[in-house]
Amino acid sequence: MTAFQDSTVAAPAEPPARPVPAEPAPARWTRLRGPAVFTAVAVLMLVVAPLALEPFRLGLLAKYLCYAIVALGIGLTWGQGGMLTLGQGVFFGLGGYAMGMYLKLHDAGGDLPDFMVWSGVDHLPALWRPFGNPVFALAMVVVLPVAVALLLGVLVFRQRVRGAYFAILTQALAAALVILLVGQQGLTGGTNGLTNFFDFFGNDVAADGTQRGLYVLVAAVLGVLYLGARQLVRSRFGRLLLAIRDGEDRVRFLGYDPAAVKTVTFAISAGMAGIAGALFVPVVGIISPALLGVVPSLELVVGVAVGGRYALAGAVLGAVVMGYAKTYFSEELPEAWLYLQGALFILVMTLAPKGLTGLAVTLWRSVTRRRAAA
């Protein structure tokens, strides 16, 4: 009789666990490169610059950083969302006038501001009275630009207005605001705007210590807003925004509402511009229609294009570079600085369509490939 063999087969022994390979150095550097660069720039801006620059140059840098905050919002709407906005001066002006109205009322000590006395105004307008409260004024710095942007976004994006039509509409809005401000001499200061500020929350605006403190405040606000915008771009909302930029109709067919996403993004950029305008007022000491019309708005867009609109850091860099170039050319070559500024824009756009940051990334990748091949 044949003996039956046991049908159970022993399971093969599990292979020994392999050690987890260590993360290669290039991968670690790629992951830590962003925080390292941000930390280096933060130390340079917050520590080195206040110690190395004289008060006048430090004030100019603070002005450039105010423009960089506006450019950061343009990079968010244009570079990430594909919405070319040529009227960020509107939101910059709303925030600046909100802060300027509070500072003028504070300096007047309950009386009429000086330009109203010169214009023959005998009592404080009702529009100005709430801005005597600092809490209300600071809230309006953000609320007014965001409310206008939300209203405009709902009216425009729901009608699927985009591309050049949206850009022209925002540019017309900036021109209309300038005409309105210039025509209300007794209410807004007219062409001169609001100027002659003496006190900023208990500090002498003209003092060197106050200007250094304002510079640090502007740089810190720019850093916080940059980190917030960067986190927004990396989130699901940011990926949806990129998808709308590259194919809005496809995103709509997938069940999303591009109008809502674009409206929220436009409102966020408007809030950034309002904050920049409020910081600009004590730094420079003036807010006028000449600073928020069509030409200043176009200069900000040019700065974003020069730095690289597809990267938030490029938008910030471009605003600072264009601001410095404008100052340098106007000091060294006052008769030709407009031509040189235009030549700089043409040169960068011809040699590096993606801006200075795109050129830097291309060079870095080229060097990396050569090292890898070697």
Coordinates of C-alpha atoms in Angstrom, one line a residue:
M1 CA 0.0 0.0 0.0
T2 CA 1.4 3.3 -1.1
A3 CA 1.9 5.7 1.8
F4 CA 0.3 9.1 1.3
Q5 CA 2.7 11.9 1.6
D6 CA 1.9 15.1 3.6
S7 CA 0.3 17.6 1.1
T8 CA 1.3 20.7 3.1
V9 CA 4.2 22.5 1.6
A10 CA 6.4 24.6 3.9
A11 CA 6.3 28.3 3.0
P12 CA 9.6 29.7 1.7
A13 CA 11.6 31.6 4.2
E14 CA 11.2 35.4 3.9
P15 CA 14.3 37.1 2.5
P16 CA 16.2 39.2 4.9
A17 CA 15.1 42.8 5.1
R18 CA 17.2 45.0 3.0
P19 CA 18.6 48.2 4.6
V20 CA 16.8 51.3 3.5
P21 CA 19.2 53.3 1.3
A22 CA 20.1 56.7 2.5
E23 CA 18.6 59.6 0.7
P24 CA 21.1 60.9 -1.9
A25 CA 22.7 64.2 -1.3
P26 CA 21.3 65.9 -4.5
A27 CA 17.7 64.9 -3.4
R28 CA 18.2 66.3 0.1
W29 CA 19.6 69.5 -1.4
T30 CA 16.7 69.9 -3.8
R31 CA 14.3 69.5 -0.9
L32 CA 16.1 71.9 1.4
R33 CA 17.1 74.4 -1.3
G34 CA 13.9 76.5 -1.0
P35 CA 14.0 77.0 2.8
A36 CA 17.8 77.6 2.7
V37 CA 17.4 80.4 0.0
F38 CA 14.5 82.0 1.9
T39 CA 16.4 82.0 5.2
A40 CA 19.5 83.5 3.5
V41 CA 17.4 86.2 1.8
A42 CA 15.5 86.9 5.1
V43 CA 18.8 87.4 7.0
L44 CA 20.1 89.6 4.2
M45 CA 17.0 91.8 4.2
L46 CA 16.3 91.9 8.0
V47 CA 19.8 92.0 9.4
V48 CA 22.4 93.0 6.8
A49 CA 20.5 95.7 4.9
P50 CA 19.5 97.8 8.0
L51 CA 23.1 97.8 9.2
A52 CA 24.8 98.4 5.8
L53 CA 22.6 101.0 4.1
E54 CA 22.2 104.6 5.1
P55 CA 18.6 105.8 5.9
F56 CA 17.9 107.2 2.5
R57 CA 18.9 104.1 0.6
L58 CA 17.1 101.9 3.2
G59 CA 14.0 104.0 2.6
L60 CA 14.3 103.4 -1.2
L61 CA 14.6 99.7 -0.6
A62 CA 11.5 99.7 1.6
K63 CA 9.7 101.4 -1.3
Y64 CA 10.9 98.7 -3.7
L65 CA 9.6 96.0 -1.2
C66 CA 6.2 97.7 -1.2
Y67 CA 6.1 97.4 -4.9
A68 CA 7.2 93.8 -4.5
I69 CA 4.2 93.0 -2.4
V70 CA 2.0 94.2 -5.3
A71 CA 4.1 92.2 -7.7
L72 CA 3.5 89.1 -5.6
G73 CA -0.2 89.5 -6.1
I74 CA 0.3 90.0 -9.8
G75 CA 2.4 86.9 -10.0
L76 CA -0.4 85.0 -8.2
T77 CA -3.1 86.2 -10.6
W78 CA -1.1 86.4 -13.9
G79 CA 1.6 83.8 -13.5
Q80 CA -0.4 81.2 -11.7
G81 CA -3.9 82.0 -12.8
G82 CA -3.4 83.5 -16.3
M83 CA -5.3 86.7 -15.5
L84 CA -3.3 89.7 -16.7
T85 CA -4.4 92.5 -14.5
L86 CA -3.3 96.0 -15.5
G87 CA -5.1 97.9 -12.8
Q88 CA -3.4 96.8 -9.5
G89 CA -2.9 100.5 -8.9
V90 CA -6.6 100.7 -8.0
F91 CA -6.2 98.4 -5.0
F92 CA -2.8 99.9 -4.1
G93 CA -4.5 103.3 -4.0
L94 CA -7.5 102.2 -1.9
G95 CA -5.2 100.8 0.8
G96 CA -2.9 103.8 0.6
Y97 CA -5.7 106.4 0.9
A98 CA -7.3 104.5 3.8
M99 CA -4.0 104.7 5.7
G100 CA -3.4 108.3 4.6
M101 CA -6.8 109.4 5.7
Y102 CA -6.2 108.1 9.2
L103 CA -2.7 109.7 9.4
K104 CA -4.1 113.1 8.3
L105 CA -6.9 113.0 10.8
H106 CA -4.5 112.0 13.5
D107 CA -2.0 114.8 12.7
A108 CA -4.9 117.3 12.6
G109 CA -5.9 116.4 16.1
G110 CA -9.7 116.6 15.5
D111 CA -9.5 119.6 13.1
L112 CA -9.7 119.6 9.4
P113 CA -6.7 118.3 7.4
D114 CA -4.6 121.1 5.8
F115 CA -5.6 120.5 2.2
M116 CA -9.3 120.8 3.2
V117 CA -8.7 124.1 4.8
W118 CA -6.9 125.3 1.6
S119 CA -9.8 124.0 -0.5
G120 CA -12.4 125.9 1.5
V121 CA -14.1 122.9 3.2
D122 CA -15.7 124.1 6.4
H123 CA -16.6 120.7 8.0
L124 CA -15.2 117.2 7.9
P125 CA -17.0 115.0 5.3
A126 CA -18.9 112.1 6.5
L127 CA -16.7 109.7 4.5
W128 CA -13.7 110.7 6.5
R129 CA -15.1 110.5 10.0
P130 CA -14.9 106.7 10.5
F131 CA -11.2 106.8 9.4
G132 CA -10.3 108.6 12.6
N133 CA -10.5 105.2 14.3
P134 CA -7.2 103.3 13.7
V135 CA -8.9 99.9 13.9
F136 CA -11.4 100.9 11.3
A137 CA -8.7 102.4 9.0
L138 CA -6.5 99.3 9.2
A139 CA -9.4 97.0 8.5
M140 CA -10.4 99.1 5.5
V141 CA -6.8 98.7 4.1
V142 CA -7.8 95.1 3.3
V143 CA -11.6 95.2 3.2
L144 CA -12.0 97.9 0.6
P145 CA -9.6 96.4 -2.1
V146 CA -11.0 92.9 -1.5
A147 CA -14.6 94.0 -1.7
V148 CA -14.0 95.9 -5.0
A149 CA -12.1 92.9 -6.4
L150 CA -14.8 90.5 -5.4
L151 CA -17.5 92.7 -6.9
L152 CA -15.5 93.0 -10.1
G153 CA -14.7 89.3 -10.2
V154 CA -18.3 88.3 -9.8
L155 CA -19.4 90.6 -12.6
V156 CA -16.6 89.8 -15.0
F157 CA -15.7 86.1 -14.5
R158 CA -19.3 85.0 -14.5
Q159 CA -19.6 86.4 -18.0
R160 CA -16.4 84.5 -18.9
V161 CA -14.5 87.6 -19.7
R162 CA -10.8 86.8 -19.9
G163 CA -7.6 87.5 -21.8
A164 CA -7.1 90.9 -23.3
Y165 CA -10.7 92.0 -22.5
F166 CA -10.1 91.5 -18.8
A167 CA -6.7 93.3 -19.0
I168 CA -8.3 96.3 -20.7
L169 CA -11.2 96.4 -18.2
T170 CA -8.8 96.6 -15.3
Q171 CA -6.8 99.2 -17.0
A172 CA -9.9 101.3 -17.6
L173 CA -10.8 100.9 -13.9
A174 CA -7.4 102.4 -12.9
A175 CA -7.9 105.3 -15.3
A176 CA -11.4 106.0 -14.0
L177 CA -10.2 106.0 -10.4
V178 CA -7.5 108.5 -11.2
I179 CA -10.1 110.8 -12.8
L180 CA -12.3 110.5 -9.8
L181 CA -9.6 111.3 -7.3
V182 CA -8.3 114.3 -9.2
G183 CA -11.8 115.7 -9.5
Q184 CA -12.5 115.7 -5.8
Q185 CA -10.1 118.3 -4.6
G186 CA -11.7 118.9 -1.2
L187 CA -12.2 115.2 -0.5
T188 CA -9.0 113.5 -1.7
G189 CA -6.5 116.3 -2.2
G190 CA -6.9 116.3 -6.0
T191 CA -3.7 116.0 -8.0
N192 CA -1.5 116.5 -5.0
G193 CA -3.1 113.7 -3.0
L194 CA -2.4 113.2 0.7
T195 CA 1.0 114.3 2.0
N196 CA 2.8 115.9 4.9
F197 CA 2.5 113.1 7.4
F198 CA 4.2 113.7 10.8
D199 CA 3.2 110.9 13.1
F200 CA 2.8 107.2 12.6
F201 CA 1.2 105.6 15.7
G202 CA 3.2 107.7 18.1
N203 CA 6.4 107.8 16.1
D204 CA 8.0 110.6 14.2
V205 CA 7.7 109.6 10.5
A206 CA 10.9 111.5 9.5
A207 CA 13.1 110.0 12.3
D208 CA 15.7 107.5 11.2
G209 CA 14.6 105.0 13.8
T210 CA 11.1 105.1 12.6
Q211 CA 12.2 104.6 9.0
R212 CA 14.3 101.6 9.9
G213 CA 11.4 100.1 11.9
L214 CA 9.1 100.7 8.9
Y215 CA 11.6 98.9 6.6
V216 CA 11.7 95.9 8.9
L217 CA 7.9 95.9 9.0
V218 CA 7.7 96.0 5.2
A219 CA 10.2 93.2 4.8
A220 CA 8.5 91.0 7.4
V221 CA 5.1 91.5 5.9
L222 CA 6.5 90.7 2.4
G223 CA 8.0 87.5 3.9
V224 CA 4.8 86.4 5.5
L225 CA 2.7 87.1 2.4
Y226 CA 5.2 85.2 0.2
L227 CA 5.1 82.2 2.4
G228 CA 1.3 82.3 2.4
A229 CA 1.1 82.7 -1.4
R230 CA 3.6 79.8 -1.8
Q231 CA 1.6 77.6 0.4
L232 CA -1.6 78.5 -1.5
V233 CA 0.1 77.6 -4.8
R234 CA 1.2 74.2 -3.5
S235 CA -2.3 73.4 -2.2
R236 CA -5.1 71.8 -4.0
F237 CA -6.5 75.2 -4.7
G238 CA -3.2 76.2 -6.3
R239 CA -3.2 73.2 -8.6
L240 CA -6.7 73.9 -9.6
L241 CA -5.7 77.5 -10.4
L242 CA -2.9 76.2 -12.6
A243 CA -5.3 73.9 -14.4
I244 CA -7.6 76.8 -15.1
R245 CA -4.7 78.8 -16.5
D246 CA -3.8 76.0 -18.9
G247 CA -7.3 74.8 -19.8
E248 CA -10.3 76.6 -18.3
D249 CA -12.9 74.9 -20.4
R250 CA -11.6 71.5 -19.4
V251 CA -11.8 72.4 -15.7
R252 CA -15.3 73.6 -16.2
F253 CA -16.3 70.3 -17.9
L254 CA -14.9 68.4 -14.9
G255 CA -17.5 70.1 -12.7
Y256 CA -15.4 72.9 -11.1
D257 CA -16.4 76.5 -11.1
P258 CA -13.4 78.5 -12.6
A259 CA -15.2 81.8 -12.0
A260 CA -15.2 81.2 -8.2
V261 CA -11.5 80.2 -8.2
K262 CA -10.5 83.2 -10.3
T263 CA -12.5 85.6 -8.2
V264 CA -11.0 84.4 -4.9
T265 CA -7.5 84.7 -6.4
F266 CA -8.1 88.1 -7.7
A267 CA -9.4 89.2 -4.3
I268 CA -6.3 87.9 -2.6
S269 CA -4.1 89.8 -4.9
A270 CA -6.1 92.9 -4.3
G271 CA -5.7 92.5 -0.5
M272 CA -2.0 92.3 -1.0
A273 CA -1.9 95.4 -3.1
G274 CA -4.0 97.2 -0.4
I275 CA -1.5 96.2 2.3
A276 CA 1.4 97.4 0.1
G277 CA -0.3 100.8 -0.4
A278 CA -0.9 101.2 3.4
L279 CA 2.8 100.5 4.1
F280 CA 3.9 102.8 1.2
V281 CA 2.3 105.9 2.8
P282 CA 4.5 106.2 5.9
V283 CA 7.6 104.9 4.0
V284 CA 7.4 107.5 1.2
G285 CA 5.2 110.1 2.8
I286 CA 2.7 110.6 0.0
I287 CA -0.2 108.9 -1.8
S288 CA -1.5 110.6 -4.9
P289 CA -3.3 109.7 -8.2
A290 CA 0.0 109.7 -10.0
L291 CA 1.1 106.6 -8.1
L292 CA -1.9 104.5 -8.9
G293 CA -2.8 105.2 -12.5
V294 CA -2.2 103.2 -15.7
V295 CA 1.5 103.9 -16.0
P296 CA 2.5 102.7 -12.5
S297 CA 0.3 99.6 -12.9
L298 CA 2.0 98.8 -16.2
E299 CA 5.4 99.3 -14.6
L300 CA 4.5 96.7 -12.0
V301 CA 3.5 94.2 -14.7
V302 CA 6.8 94.8 -16.5
G303 CA 8.7 94.1 -13.3
V304 CA 6.9 90.8 -12.9
A305 CA 7.6 89.9 -16.5
V306 CA 11.3 90.8 -16.1
G307 CA 11.6 88.7 -12.9
G308 CA 9.6 85.8 -14.2
R309 CA 5.8 85.6 -13.8
Y310 CA 5.7 81.8 -13.4
A311 CA 7.6 82.0 -10.1
L312 CA 6.4 84.0 -7.1
A313 CA 10.1 84.7 -6.2
G314 CA 10.6 86.0 -9.7
A315 CA 7.7 88.5 -9.3
V316 CA 9.3 89.8 -6.1
L317 CA 12.8 89.9 -7.7
G318 CA 11.5 91.7 -10.8
A319 CA 9.8 94.4 -8.8
V320 CA 13.0 95.1 -6.8
V321 CA 15.2 95.0 -9.9
M322 CA 13.0 97.4 -11.9
G323 CA 12.6 99.8 -9.0
Y324 CA 16.4 99.9 -8.5
A325 CA 17.0 100.3 -12.2
K326 CA 14.6 103.2 -12.3
T327 CA 16.4 104.9 -9.5
Y328 CA 19.9 104.2 -10.8
F329 CA 19.1 105.3 -14.4
S330 CA 17.3 108.5 -13.2
E331 CA 20.3 109.4 -11.1
E332 CA 23.1 108.6 -13.5
L333 CA 21.4 109.3 -16.8
P334 CA 18.4 111.5 -16.1
E335 CA 17.8 112.2 -19.8
A336 CA 17.9 108.6 -21.0
W337 CA 16.6 106.5 -18.1
L338 CA 13.3 105.8 -19.7
Y339 CA 15.0 104.4 -22.8
L340 CA 17.3 102.4 -20.7
Q341 CA 14.5 101.0 -18.6
G342 CA 12.7 100.0 -21.8
A343 CA 15.8 98.5 -23.2
L344 CA 16.3 96.4 -20.1
F345 CA 12.8 95.0 -20.4
I346 CA 13.3 94.2 -24.1
L347 CA 16.6 92.6 -23.5
V348 CA 15.3 90.3 -20.7
M349 CA 12.2 89.4 -22.7
T350 CA 14.3 88.6 -25.8
L351 CA 17.0 86.5 -24.1
A352 CA 14.9 85.1 -21.3
P353 CA 11.2 84.9 -22.1
K354 CA 10.6 83.3 -18.6
G355 CA 12.3 86.2 -16.9
L356 CA 15.4 86.2 -14.7
T357 CA 14.3 83.3 -12.6
G358 CA 13.7 81.2 -15.7
L359 CA 17.2 82.0 -16.9
A360 CA 18.7 81.1 -13.6
V361 CA 16.8 77.7 -13.6
T362 CA 18.0 77.0 -17.1
L363 CA 21.6 77.8 -16.2
W364 CA 21.4 75.6 -13.0
R365 CA 20.0 72.7 -15.0
S366 CA 22.8 73.0 -17.6
V367 CA 25.5 73.0 -14.9
T368 CA 23.8 70.0 -13.2
R369 CA 23.7 68.0 -16.4
R370 CA 27.4 68.7 -17.1
R371 CA 28.3 67.6 -13.6
A372 CA 26.3 64.4 -14.0
A373 CA 27.8 63.7 -17.4
A374 CA 31.3 64.2 -16.0

